[in-house]
Each structure stands twice: as structure tokens, then as C-alpha cells.
Coordinates of C-alpha atoms in Angstrom, one line a residue:
M180 CA 84.0 153.1 104.1
T181 CA 87.3 152.0 105.9
T182 CA 90.0 154.7 106.3
R183 CA 92.7 154.2 103.7
I184 CA 96.2 153.0 104.8
E185 CA 99.4 153.3 103.0
P186 CA 100.7 150.1 101.3
K187 CA 103.6 148.4 103.0
P188 CA 106.8 148.4 101.2
L189 CA 107.5 145.1 99.4
N190 CA 110.9 144.4 100.9
Q191 CA 110.0 145.2 104.4
L192 CA 109.3 142.2 106.6
A193 CA 105.9 142.6 108.2
P194 CA 106.1 143.5 111.9
N195 CA 105.4 140.4 114.0
G196 CA 105.2 138.4 110.8
S197 CA 104.4 134.8 110.8
A198 CA 107.2 132.2 110.8
V199 CA 106.5 131.5 107.1
E200 CA 107.1 135.2 106.4
H201 CA 110.6 135.0 108.0
I202 CA 111.3 131.8 106.0
K203 CA 110.4 133.6 102.8
D204 CA 112.5 136.6 103.9
S205 CA 115.7 134.6 104.2
S206 CA 115.1 132.2 101.3
N207 CA 116.8 134.2 98.5
Y208 CA 113.7 134.0 96.3
L209 CA 112.7 130.5 97.2
R210 CA 116.1 128.8 97.0
G211 CA 116.9 128.3 100.7
N212 CA 119.1 125.3 101.2
L213 CA 116.8 123.0 99.2
V214 CA 119.6 121.6 97.2
E215 CA 121.5 120.4 100.3
D216 CA 118.4 119.2 102.1
F217 CA 117.3 116.9 99.3
Q218 CA 120.8 115.5 99.0
N219 CA 120.9 114.6 102.7
P220 CA 121.0 110.9 102.9
I221 CA 120.2 110.5 106.6
T222 CA 116.6 111.1 106.4
A223 CA 113.7 110.8 104.0
S224 CA 112.4 114.2 105.2
I225 CA 113.5 117.8 104.9
S226 CA 113.6 120.5 107.4
E227 CA 110.5 122.5 108.6
D228 CA 111.7 125.6 106.7
N229 CA 112.2 123.7 103.5
V230 CA 108.7 122.2 103.9
Q231 CA 107.3 125.6 103.5
L232 CA 109.7 126.5 100.6
V233 CA 109.2 123.4 98.6
K234 CA 105.4 124.3 98.3
F235 CA 106.3 127.1 96.0
H236 CA 107.9 124.5 93.8
G237 CA 104.7 122.6 93.7
S238 CA 105.2 120.0 96.3
Y239 CA 104.1 119.0 99.8
M240 CA 106.0 116.6 102.1
Q241 CA 103.5 114.0 103.5
D242 CA 103.7 110.7 105.4
D243 CA 101.7 107.5 105.3
R244 CA 99.4 108.1 108.4
D245 CA 98.1 104.4 108.1
V246 CA 101.6 103.2 109.3
R247 CA 102.7 106.3 111.4
L248 CA 102.0 104.6 114.7
H249 CA 103.5 101.3 113.7
R250 CA 106.7 102.9 112.6
Q251 CA 106.8 104.9 115.7
D252 CA 106.6 101.7 117.8
K253 CA 109.5 100.3 115.7
K254 CA 111.5 103.5 116.4
L255 CA 111.4 104.4 112.7
E256 CA 110.8 107.9 111.3
P257 CA 107.5 108.3 109.5
A258 CA 107.1 107.0 106.0
Y259 CA 107.8 110.3 104.3
S260 CA 107.1 111.0 100.6
F261 CA 106.2 114.0 98.5
M262 CA 103.1 115.0 96.5
I263 CA 103.9 117.0 93.3
R264 CA 101.1 119.0 91.7
L265 CA 101.5 120.0 88.1
R266 CA 100.5 123.5 86.8
V267 CA 98.0 122.9 84.0
P268 CA 96.0 126.1 83.2
G269 CA 92.5 125.0 82.1
G270 CA 93.5 121.3 82.7
D271 CA 94.6 120.8 79.1
L272 CA 97.0 118.0 78.2
T273 CA 98.0 116.3 74.9
A274 CA 98.1 112.7 74.4
E275 CA 101.8 112.7 74.4
Q276 CA 101.9 114.4 77.7
W277 CA 99.4 112.0 79.1
V278 CA 101.7 109.0 78.2
K279 CA 104.8 110.7 79.9
L280 CA 102.8 111.6 83.0
D281 CA 101.6 108.0 83.2
D282 CA 105.2 106.9 83.0
I283 CA 106.2 109.2 85.8
S284 CA 103.3 107.9 88.1
N285 CA 104.6 104.3 87.4
R286 CA 108.3 104.9 87.8
Y287 CA 108.5 107.5 90.6
G288 CA 105.0 107.7 92.2
N289 CA 102.6 105.2 93.8
G290 CA 101.2 104.0 90.5
T291 CA 98.4 106.4 90.4
S292 CA 97.8 110.1 89.5
R293 CA 94.9 112.3 90.7
I294 CA 92.9 115.1 89.1
T295 CA 92.3 117.8 91.6
T296 CA 89.5 120.2 92.2
R297 CA 91.6 122.9 90.5
Q298 CA 92.1 121.0 87.2
A299 CA 95.7 120.1 88.1
L300 CA 97.4 116.6 88.2
Q301 CA 99.0 115.3 91.3
F302 CA 101.5 112.5 91.9
H303 CA 101.7 110.9 95.3
G304 CA 104.3 108.8 96.9
I305 CA 107.5 110.4 95.3
I306 CA 110.3 109.6 97.6
K307 CA 112.8 112.5 98.3
F308 CA 115.6 111.1 96.2
D309 CA 113.4 110.8 93.2
M310 CA 112.2 114.5 93.3
K311 CA 114.7 115.9 90.9
A312 CA 114.3 113.1 88.4
T313 CA 110.6 113.4 88.6
I314 CA 110.6 117.2 87.9
Q315 CA 113.1 116.6 85.0
A316 CA 110.7 114.1 83.5
M317 CA 107.9 116.6 83.9
D318 CA 109.9 119.1 82.2
A319 CA 110.6 116.7 79.3
A320 CA 106.8 116.6 78.9
L321 CA 106.8 120.5 78.6
L322 CA 105.1 120.7 82.0
D323 CA 106.2 122.1 85.5
S324 CA 104.9 122.4 88.9
I325 CA 105.9 126.1 89.5
A326 CA 103.4 127.7 91.8
G327 CA 101.3 124.5 92.1
C328 CA 101.3 125.3 95.9
G329 CA 102.7 128.1 98.0
D330 CA 101.8 131.8 98.7
V331 CA 101.3 132.7 95.0
N332 CA 98.7 132.5 92.3
R333 CA 97.8 128.8 91.8
N334 CA 96.6 126.9 88.8
V335 CA 94.2 129.0 86.7
M336 CA 90.9 127.3 86.0
C337 CA 88.7 127.5 83.0
T338 CA 85.6 125.7 81.8
P339 CA 87.1 122.9 79.9
D340 CA 84.3 121.5 77.7
P341 CA 84.7 122.6 74.0
T342 CA 81.0 121.8 73.4
L343 CA 79.5 124.1 76.0
S344 CA 79.5 127.3 74.1
K345 CA 80.8 128.8 70.7
L346 CA 82.5 131.3 72.9
H347 CA 84.6 128.6 74.5
A348 CA 87.5 128.8 71.9
D349 CA 87.9 132.5 72.6
V350 CA 87.8 132.1 76.4
F351 CA 89.8 129.1 77.1
P352 CA 93.3 130.6 76.1
W353 CA 92.9 133.1 78.8
A354 CA 93.7 130.6 81.5
Q355 CA 97.2 130.1 80.1
K356 CA 97.7 133.8 79.6
I357 CA 96.6 134.8 83.1
S358 CA 98.8 131.9 84.6
D359 CA 101.9 133.1 82.7
H360 CA 101.2 136.8 83.6
L361 CA 100.9 136.0 87.4
L362 CA 103.8 133.4 87.5
P363 CA 106.6 134.0 89.8
Q364 CA 109.8 135.1 88.1
S365 CA 112.5 133.6 90.4
R366 CA 114.6 131.1 88.6
A367 CA 115.0 129.0 91.9
Y368 CA 112.9 126.2 90.4
H369 CA 115.0 126.0 87.2
E370 CA 118.3 126.1 89.2
I371 CA 117.5 123.5 91.8
W372 CA 115.6 120.9 89.7
L373 CA 116.7 121.6 86.1
D374 CA 120.3 122.5 86.6
E375 CA 120.1 126.0 85.2
E376 CA 123.2 128.0 86.0
Q377 CA 122.7 130.2 89.0
G378 CA 122.7 134.0 89.2
K379 CA 121.8 134.8 85.7
T380 CA 118.7 136.9 86.6
L381 CA 120.1 138.8 89.6
V382 CA 121.1 142.4 89.0
A383 CA 124.3 144.1 90.1
G384 CA 124.1 145.0 93.8
G385 CA 122.3 141.9 95.0
E386 CA 118.6 141.2 95.4
T387 CA 116.1 143.6 93.8
D388 CA 112.4 143.4 93.1
E389 CA 113.3 143.1 89.4
V390 CA 113.6 139.4 90.4
E391 CA 109.9 139.4 91.3
P392 CA 108.2 142.4 89.8
L393 CA 104.8 141.2 91.1
Y394 CA 105.5 139.3 94.1
G395 CA 108.5 141.0 95.7
K396 CA 110.6 139.2 98.3
H397 CA 107.8 138.1 100.5
Y398 CA 105.4 136.8 97.9
L399 CA 101.7 136.9 98.9
P400 CA 100.4 136.4 102.4
R401 CA 98.6 133.1 101.5
K402 CA 97.6 131.2 98.3
F403 CA 95.6 132.9 95.6
K404 CA 93.1 131.3 93.1
V405 CA 91.7 132.4 89.8
A406 CA 89.0 130.8 87.7
I407 CA 87.1 131.5 84.5
A408 CA 83.6 130.3 83.9
I409 CA 81.4 130.5 80.8
P410 CA 77.6 130.9 81.6
P411 CA 75.3 129.1 82.0
F412 CA 77.9 126.6 83.4
N413 CA 79.6 127.4 86.7
D414 CA 81.6 124.1 86.6
M415 CA 84.5 126.0 88.0
D416 CA 82.6 127.1 91.2
V417 CA 83.8 130.6 90.2
Y418 CA 82.6 132.3 93.4
A419 CA 85.0 130.1 95.4
N420 CA 88.0 131.9 93.9
D421 CA 89.9 135.0 94.9
I422 CA 89.3 136.3 91.4
G423 CA 86.3 134.8 89.5
L424 CA 86.0 135.8 85.9
I425 CA 82.6 135.3 84.3
A426 CA 82.7 135.3 80.3
I427 CA 80.1 137.6 78.8
E428 CA 78.9 137.1 75.3
E429 CA 77.5 139.8 73.2
N430 CA 76.7 139.5 69.4
G431 CA 78.3 136.1 69.4
K432 CA 81.7 137.3 70.6
L433 CA 83.6 137.7 73.8
A434 CA 82.8 141.0 75.1
G435 CA 84.8 140.6 78.3
F436 CA 84.5 139.4 81.9
N437 CA 82.4 140.2 84.9
V438 CA 85.0 140.4 87.8
A439 CA 84.2 138.8 91.2
V440 CA 86.6 139.0 94.0
G441 CA 87.2 137.7 97.5
G442 CA 86.0 134.0 97.3
G443 CA 87.5 131.4 99.7
L444 CA 86.0 128.3 101.4
G445 CA 88.4 127.5 104.2
M446 CA 87.8 127.9 107.9
T447 CA 89.2 126.8 111.2
F448 CA 87.0 124.9 113.7
G449 CA 86.9 126.9 117.0
R450 CA 87.8 130.3 115.5
D451 CA 84.7 132.3 114.7
D452 CA 86.9 134.9 112.9
T453 CA 87.5 132.4 110.1
Y454 CA 84.7 131.6 107.6
P455 CA 83.9 130.7 104.0
R456 CA 83.0 133.6 101.7
L457 CA 81.7 133.8 98.2
A458 CA 83.2 136.2 95.8
S459 CA 81.5 139.6 95.3
T460 CA 81.0 140.8 91.7
I461 CA 82.4 144.2 91.3
G462 CA 82.4 145.1 87.7
F463 CA 83.2 144.3 84.1
C464 CA 86.5 144.4 82.1
T465 CA 87.3 143.9 78.4
P466 CA 89.6 141.1 77.2
E467 CA 92.3 143.7 76.7
Q468 CA 92.1 144.8 80.4
V469 CA 91.9 141.5 82.0
L470 CA 95.6 140.9 82.5
D471 CA 96.1 144.2 84.2
V472 CA 92.9 143.8 86.3
C473 CA 94.2 140.3 87.6
F474 CA 97.7 141.8 88.2
H475 CA 96.6 144.8 90.3
I476 CA 94.0 142.8 92.3
V477 CA 96.9 140.4 93.3
A478 CA 99.2 143.4 94.0
I479 CA 96.6 144.8 96.4
Q480 CA 96.5 141.6 98.4
R481 CA 100.3 141.5 98.3
D482 CA 100.4 145.0 99.9
Y483 CA 97.4 144.8 102.3
G484 CA 97.0 141.1 103.2
N485 CA 97.5 140.0 106.9
R486 CA 101.0 138.6 107.2
Q487 CA 100.9 138.0 111.0
D488 CA 98.1 135.5 111.3
R489 CA 98.0 132.9 108.5
K490 CA 94.5 131.9 109.4
L491 CA 93.4 135.3 108.4
S492 CA 95.7 135.9 105.5
R493 CA 93.5 135.0 102.5
F494 CA 92.2 137.8 100.3
K495 CA 88.6 137.5 101.6
Y496 CA 89.7 138.8 104.9
T497 CA 91.6 141.7 103.4
L498 CA 88.3 142.7 101.6
D499 CA 86.2 142.4 104.6
R500 CA 88.7 144.2 106.7
F501 CA 88.9 147.3 104.5
G502 CA 85.5 147.0 102.6
L503 CA 84.5 146.7 98.9
D504 CA 84.2 150.4 98.5
W505 CA 87.8 150.9 99.6
F506 CA 88.9 148.1 97.4
R507 CA 87.1 149.4 94.2
Q508 CA 88.7 152.8 94.8
E509 CA 92.2 151.3 95.3
L510 CA 91.8 149.1 92.1
N511 CA 90.6 151.9 90.0
T512 CA 93.5 154.1 91.1
R513 CA 96.0 151.5 90.3
L514 CA 94.5 150.6 86.9
G515 CA 93.9 154.2 85.8
F516 CA 90.4 153.5 84.8
E517 CA 87.1 152.3 86.4
L518 CA 85.6 148.8 85.8
G519 CA 82.6 148.8 83.7
K520 CA 79.0 148.0 84.9
I521 CA 78.3 144.3 85.6
R522 CA 76.7 142.7 82.6
P523 CA 73.7 140.3 83.0
F524 CA 74.3 136.5 83.0
E525 CA 72.8 133.4 84.6
F526 CA 74.3 130.2 85.9
A527 CA 72.4 127.0 85.8
T528 CA 74.7 124.4 87.4
T529 CA 78.1 123.7 88.8
G530 CA 78.1 120.0 87.5
D531 CA 79.9 118.4 84.5
R532 CA 78.3 116.8 81.6
F533 CA 79.0 113.2 80.7
G534 CA 78.9 111.2 77.5
W535 CA 79.6 112.2 73.8
R536 CA 79.1 115.6 72.5
S537 CA 80.3 117.3 69.3
S538 CA 81.7 120.8 68.7
T539 CA 81.3 123.1 65.8
D540 CA 84.6 121.7 64.2
G541 CA 83.1 118.3 63.8
L542 CA 85.2 116.6 66.5
W543 CA 83.7 114.7 69.5
H544 CA 84.4 114.9 73.1
L545 CA 83.7 112.4 75.8
G546 CA 83.0 113.3 79.4
L547 CA 84.1 110.6 81.7
R548 CA 83.1 110.3 85.4
L549 CA 86.2 109.5 87.6
E550 CA 85.9 108.7 91.1
Y551 CA 87.3 111.8 92.9
G552 CA 90.0 112.2 90.2
R553 CA 92.0 109.1 90.9
V554 CA 93.5 107.5 87.8
L555 CA 94.3 103.9 88.7
D556 CA 93.8 100.3 87.9
N557 CA 92.0 98.3 90.4
E558 CA 90.0 95.1 90.9
T559 CA 87.0 96.4 89.1
H560 CA 88.4 98.4 86.2
G561 CA 91.7 99.2 84.4
L562 CA 91.0 102.9 83.7
K563 CA 94.6 103.9 84.0
S564 CA 95.6 101.3 81.4
A565 CA 92.7 102.2 79.2
L566 CA 93.6 105.9 79.2
R567 CA 97.2 105.2 78.5
E568 CA 96.1 103.0 75.4
I569 CA 93.9 105.8 74.1
A570 CA 96.7 108.3 74.5
T571 CA 99.3 105.9 72.9
Q572 CA 97.1 105.6 69.9
R573 CA 96.6 109.3 69.8
L574 CA 92.9 109.0 69.8
S575 CA 92.2 112.1 71.9
G576 CA 93.4 115.0 73.9
F577 CA 92.8 115.1 77.7
R578 CA 91.1 117.9 79.7
M579 CA 90.7 117.7 83.4
T580 CA 87.6 119.3 84.9
G581 CA 87.2 121.2 88.3
N582 CA 84.9 118.5 89.5
Q583 CA 87.6 115.8 89.3
N584 CA 86.4 114.3 86.1
L585 CA 88.1 114.0 82.6
I586 CA 87.0 114.9 79.0
L587 CA 88.6 113.0 76.1
T588 CA 88.7 115.9 73.6
G589 CA 89.1 116.0 69.9
V590 CA 88.0 112.5 68.8
R591 CA 87.3 112.0 65.2
E592 CA 83.9 110.5 64.6
E593 CA 85.5 107.3 63.0
N594 CA 87.4 106.7 66.3
I595 CA 84.4 106.9 68.6
E596 CA 84.0 103.2 68.5
A597 CA 87.6 102.5 69.1
V598 CA 87.7 104.8 72.3
E599 CA 84.5 103.1 73.7
G600 CA 86.0 99.6 72.8
I601 CA 89.2 100.3 74.8
L602 CA 87.3 101.6 77.8
R603 CA 85.0 98.8 78.0
A604 CA 87.8 96.2 77.4
Y605 CA 89.3 97.5 80.6
G606 CA 86.1 97.3 82.5
Y607 CA 85.2 101.1 82.4
E608 CA 81.8 102.1 81.2
P609 CA 82.1 105.4 79.2
D610 CA 78.4 106.4 79.8
A611 CA 77.9 107.6 83.4
S612 CA 74.1 107.3 83.2
H613 CA 74.3 104.0 85.2
L614 CA 75.5 105.9 88.2
S615 CA 73.2 107.6 90.6
G616 CA 72.7 111.4 90.4
L617 CA 74.3 111.6 93.9
R618 CA 77.4 109.7 92.8
R619 CA 77.8 111.6 89.6
N620 CA 77.7 114.9 91.5
S621 CA 80.1 113.9 94.3
I622 CA 83.4 115.4 95.1
A623 CA 86.0 114.4 97.9
C624 CA 89.4 115.6 98.9
V625 CA 92.3 113.1 99.4
A626 CA 92.3 113.3 103.1
L627 CA 93.8 110.1 104.8
N628 CA 96.1 108.5 104.5
T629 CA 98.4 111.3 103.2
C630 CA 97.1 114.7 104.0
P631 CA 98.5 116.0 107.2
Q632 CA 95.4 118.2 107.8
A633 CA 92.8 115.5 107.6
M634 CA 90.8 114.7 110.6
A635 CA 88.7 112.1 109.0
E636 CA 88.4 110.0 105.7
A637 CA 87.0 111.5 102.6
E638 CA 88.1 110.0 99.2
R639 CA 88.4 106.5 100.6
Y640 CA 85.1 106.7 102.5
L641 CA 82.6 108.6 100.4
P642 CA 82.1 105.8 97.7
D643 CA 80.8 103.4 100.4
L644 CA 78.7 106.1 102.2
I645 CA 77.0 106.9 98.9
G646 CA 76.4 103.3 98.3
K647 CA 74.4 103.2 101.6
L648 CA 72.6 106.6 100.8
E649 CA 71.6 105.1 97.4
V650 CA 69.5 102.6 99.2
S651 CA 67.4 105.6 100.6
L652 CA 67.4 107.4 97.3
E653 CA 65.9 104.2 95.6
K654 CA 63.3 103.9 98.2
H655 CA 62.0 107.4 97.6
G656 CA 62.4 107.5 93.9
L657 CA 65.4 109.9 93.9
R658 CA 68.2 107.7 92.4
D659 CA 68.5 109.8 89.1
D660 CA 68.1 113.2 90.9
E661 CA 71.1 115.5 90.6
I662 CA 71.9 116.2 94.2
K663 CA 75.4 117.4 95.0
I664 CA 77.3 116.0 97.9
R665 CA 80.9 116.9 98.8
M666 CA 83.1 115.6 101.6
T667 CA 86.4 116.8 103.0
G668 CA 88.4 115.5 105.9
C669 CA 89.0 118.9 107.3
P670 CA 87.4 122.5 107.1
N671 CA 90.1 123.8 104.7
G672 CA 87.8 123.6 101.8
C673 CA 89.9 121.6 99.2
G674 CA 86.8 119.6 98.2
R675 CA 84.6 122.7 98.2
S676 CA 82.3 120.9 100.8
V677 CA 80.6 124.2 101.8
L678 CA 79.2 124.5 98.2
G679 CA 77.6 121.2 98.3
E680 CA 73.8 120.8 98.7
I681 CA 75.0 118.2 101.2
G682 CA 78.4 119.0 102.7
L683 CA 80.3 116.7 105.1
I684 CA 83.3 118.0 106.9
G685 CA 85.4 115.7 109.0
K686 CA 85.7 116.5 112.8
S687 CA 87.5 113.3 114.0
P688 CA 87.8 109.7 112.7
G689 CA 84.4 108.6 111.6
R690 CA 82.6 111.7 112.5
Y691 CA 81.4 114.7 110.4
N692 CA 79.6 118.0 110.6
L693 CA 76.6 118.0 108.2
Y694 CA 76.0 121.1 106.2
L695 CA 72.9 121.7 104.0
G696 CA 71.5 124.2 101.5
A697 CA 74.1 125.3 99.0
S698 CA 72.5 126.3 95.6
F699 CA 72.6 124.1 92.5
N700 CA 74.4 126.7 90.6
G701 CA 77.1 127.7 93.1
D702 CA 76.0 131.1 94.3
R703 CA 74.9 130.3 97.8
L704 CA 76.9 128.5 100.7
N705 CA 75.4 125.7 102.8
R706 CA 74.9 126.1 106.6
L707 CA 75.6 123.9 109.5
Y708 CA 72.7 121.5 110.2
R709 CA 74.1 118.8 112.5
E710 CA 77.4 118.5 114.3
N711 CA 79.7 115.4 115.0
L712 CA 77.6 112.7 113.3
D713 CA 78.7 109.1 112.9
E714 CA 77.7 107.1 109.9
A715 CA 74.5 105.9 111.4
A716 CA 73.3 109.4 112.3
I717 CA 74.3 110.7 108.7
L718 CA 72.3 107.9 107.1
G719 CA 69.3 108.4 109.4
T720 CA 69.3 112.2 109.1
L721 CA 69.6 112.2 105.3
D722 CA 66.9 109.5 105.0
E723 CA 64.5 111.7 106.9
L724 CA 65.3 114.6 104.5
F725 CA 65.1 112.5 101.4
T726 CA 61.7 111.4 102.6
A727 CA 60.5 115.0 103.0
Y728 CA 62.1 116.0 99.7
A729 CA 60.4 113.4 97.7
A730 CA 56.9 114.1 99.2
Q731 CA 57.0 117.9 99.4
R732 CA 59.4 119.3 96.8
R733 CA 58.1 121.7 94.0
D734 CA 58.6 120.8 90.4
A735 CA 62.2 120.7 89.4
E736 CA 63.2 122.2 92.8
P737 CA 66.8 121.5 93.7
F738 CA 67.4 119.7 97.1
G739 CA 69.4 122.7 98.3
D740 CA 66.6 125.1 97.6
F741 CA 64.1 122.7 99.2
V742 CA 65.9 122.6 102.5
I743 CA 66.1 126.4 102.6
R744 CA 62.4 126.8 101.6
K745 CA 61.4 124.3 104.4
A746 CA 63.7 126.1 106.9
Y747 CA 65.8 123.1 107.7
V748 CA 68.7 125.6 107.8

């Protein structure tokens, strides 16, 4: 057990704190000079300090890396724009909201929207001078981007499919409750973007922690993530989160949640002290306890997380630094009670289900496969237009999944034919069974051309790579096998590549590290198999593995289990 240390006072700037800590310290609870910077007509960018602050408002500044060098040659500044990420607990949107968000993507964005691996929706291509109007349009749809990014708790995920379990209706509302409970209280967002009168929430005497009763002046050391899963489905990859809540059913009712802590998938190439980690299950809490449990776990990370080195600031490193025994003791002390014993459960898969299914209320729900969450019209289909028409006719609700897919919810039986007809009229097949198992189970991050962290392609490249891998799968009779492949353009983990049975992480343009052996149900990380492979090497290596898998696998043995059993990794 690690020796206990005293918590750091909330308002004290960490000794040798990172540059971001100093930015937060002087920001007046996330206000900074964002108003003035977004009004500056001289440039399409904002200052480095405000690049950090605007993350707390749900936005990242980006530039089009495809034209960066060309613009540089022309003595022009980069083609700056902003990505805005909505906060949508559980990924749930009404038809009315979908139409308004579609309008935003057309009027202010690049004509597309994107479902993220955290059940949120992103707009890309927002120019600086349209940011305020965009956020006000989001507000008109009763949505916001508060805590979409930044050193706070992010979008709270929850298994979205109403047909998975009778328990679902009891579990799903907790995503919204936890999100609201952990939401920053600063009114900076409302003042800057929604023209709320300033100063209403400050108390006499200046700044106090009453402005941020959970986060304090310096918020968290790094981002924080919470997800809820309903066994046997681990479609949230619950162990990838700082807090993973696993719903437990007893006698047909929600008994509570097993609590897992310390998950996080990001790492930094060249730094062995950074690594992915799956969350550790530490106990059980009742529904009445879950808000307090989440609050105090976040507060422990607030007080003990590393604020000097942001590469080591995630909660997983705090836990490994002090130990799980210390953490349990600290949490129990703050809660005033001990977590219960872990309840039994089993996970079967991390995948989504596609096609039509009915729920106990007699309504139908359609799981649609989207290519890496991108909602757009292109030369092969008009998905964006089809979804807008379905929403305009109020034929369904919309729920985004953690695997970048979409569920059309609450469809009346008499409207099934109309929904299918609209999708097919726009060239989009509602049944995903025509896709290979590999393609149905693939995930990719945005990467190039907008992500500043990307070292290689992901979203724009993986569809073509899978097409070439499908030739090998067909040859070996594996086309319909559910094999999970994930690609990211860097090792930060947005596409959860280290939880893919096949994981590809970009090292440089056209080259990837290949990882193998994650479990089918999300409770085992993959491991590095080959480094710095180009496309030919990826195809050749995986063809050899598919050959062996087809010939030597056991009955119903997942690919990830096979490569472990045969000691490839």
C-alpha cells in the first residue's frame, strides 16, 4: 500500500504546473479573453491560451492539413476552422433536434456531421466568425457543447439500444443524471456564446469555489470519461473509461452498478511510462449511491492527479501511482460507506446489433451501420438526406452508438416500410448483412485532414484497406466472421484501437503499428505484433494470420483469442 498524502488545496496552483494549469488559473473560470479573440478580424485563428480554454466550451481549433503546405508557399495562414462537439448523454436525440442539427451542418459546417466513439455528434469546418451563431443554433435545439472537451468529465455514455434488455429503461436515464451531476458550473459558456449577463453567479469578495463546487479553479488534471454498460453487451467498451458502471439486474430490476475505475487507452510513442490500461472493478453501489460515488471518484482525481506532466495526468496513472488499496480507502472515507461486493455478470461482445428489433412497448428500432460515424451525402448514397427526411416526417428518434453507428428508435410498425423506403430511395441499404463481418465491426478516428495529432490516415483510408482485406477473407471463408478491426492515426486512443482484435495505429504517413489479440468482449487489451508496416506488409501479414485462423481455430473461437492461444502475441 502506498503511503497516504494529503490532498492539495483546490485553489493552489500546482508547483511546476504545466502551461495549461497556468492558463486555467488565470482564466476566471474559463472566460479568459475568448470574447475579444473571437471578434478579432485580423486572423481566422485564436491565441494558444484560448485554444486550450475553448476546449472546455466543446471546441477544438483545427486546420486543413491537406492544404497546409500550399498555403504556406502562398504566404497564407493555415486554413483554420473549428470542430464543435455536442454533449449528448447516451447519444439520444429527437427528430426535431436532428433536423436542427442538420441545418447547422449545412449552414455553418462542412455539410457533414460525425458520430463519435463517445456517442456525441461533431460538426467540422466551423469558421471562427460563425462560432457564436452555431452555438446559439445548438441552444435553440436544446443542446450544448459544455464539457464536450477539456479537463472535465466528458459525454457520459450508455448502452443505447432499447431492445437489449428489459432493464434498459431503468438504466438509460442515469447517463443524463450523471452528466448533469458532474457538469461544470461556471457560467462562462452562457455569457460568451449565449449573451447571459455576466457576474450573476459570483459571490461577494470575488472568486470562490462556490462557482465550481466539484472542479474548483483548476478543474481536473486531464479529461475524464464515464460509461454505463448493460450486460451481456459491452458496446460502450466500459473498461476503457475512467469510471465504468456495469448495470446489475436482480429479480428483474436494477439492483445497482459494479464500479470499475482507471481505464484509459492513450499512450505516447517513445515514452514507456505511458500505456493503455483497462479499468479495475472495485465494488458495487446502489442506484441511490451512484451519483455520490461518481462525484467523489472525480474529486479524488482532482486532488491527486498529476498536474505537472500532462502525458501522465490521466486517472489511470493516479491509481497506479498510489495503488488500488489506497484508492478504495480514500473513496470509502469520502463516501462515508464502503462499496459492496462485486456482483456476478458476463459480457459477450463489444459490437452493435443491426437491423430491426422490437421492444416491450411494441415499437421498433433499426440499427444502421454508418461508415465511421460520418453523416453525409456522396456519390454512392444520400444518407444525410435520407435521415433528414425520416426526421422531418417524425418517423423515429435517433440514438448514436459508441461504435459510431445509429439507431432509429421508436418506429411504429406501420411506418417500418416508409423508413426502409426512404433509405433505399437514397441508395442506403438498411440491412447491414451485405457487409463483411470485418467492415461491420470496424472503427476509425477522424485523423487527417483535420486532427492536429494524426500521424497517418484513418477514417479516409480504412474503408479501402478493408476492401483489400476482404479479398483474403473471401479466400479463406471468413467474410461473415465477426472480426473487430480498429484504426487510429495516432496513439491517443480515440478510436479505441488497442481494444481491437486487430489494431492499427499510425506511425507516419502510410505506416502503422499492428496490434493483435484484444478480446471479443472488451476485457483484454491487444499487444504489439509488428511495427511500422506499409500497406503491402499489413495485407501480407494479415493474410498469413487469416490462413492459420481458418485452418486451426476452435469452434466459435474469436480471432483475438486464437492469436493468443497460438502465441502470435
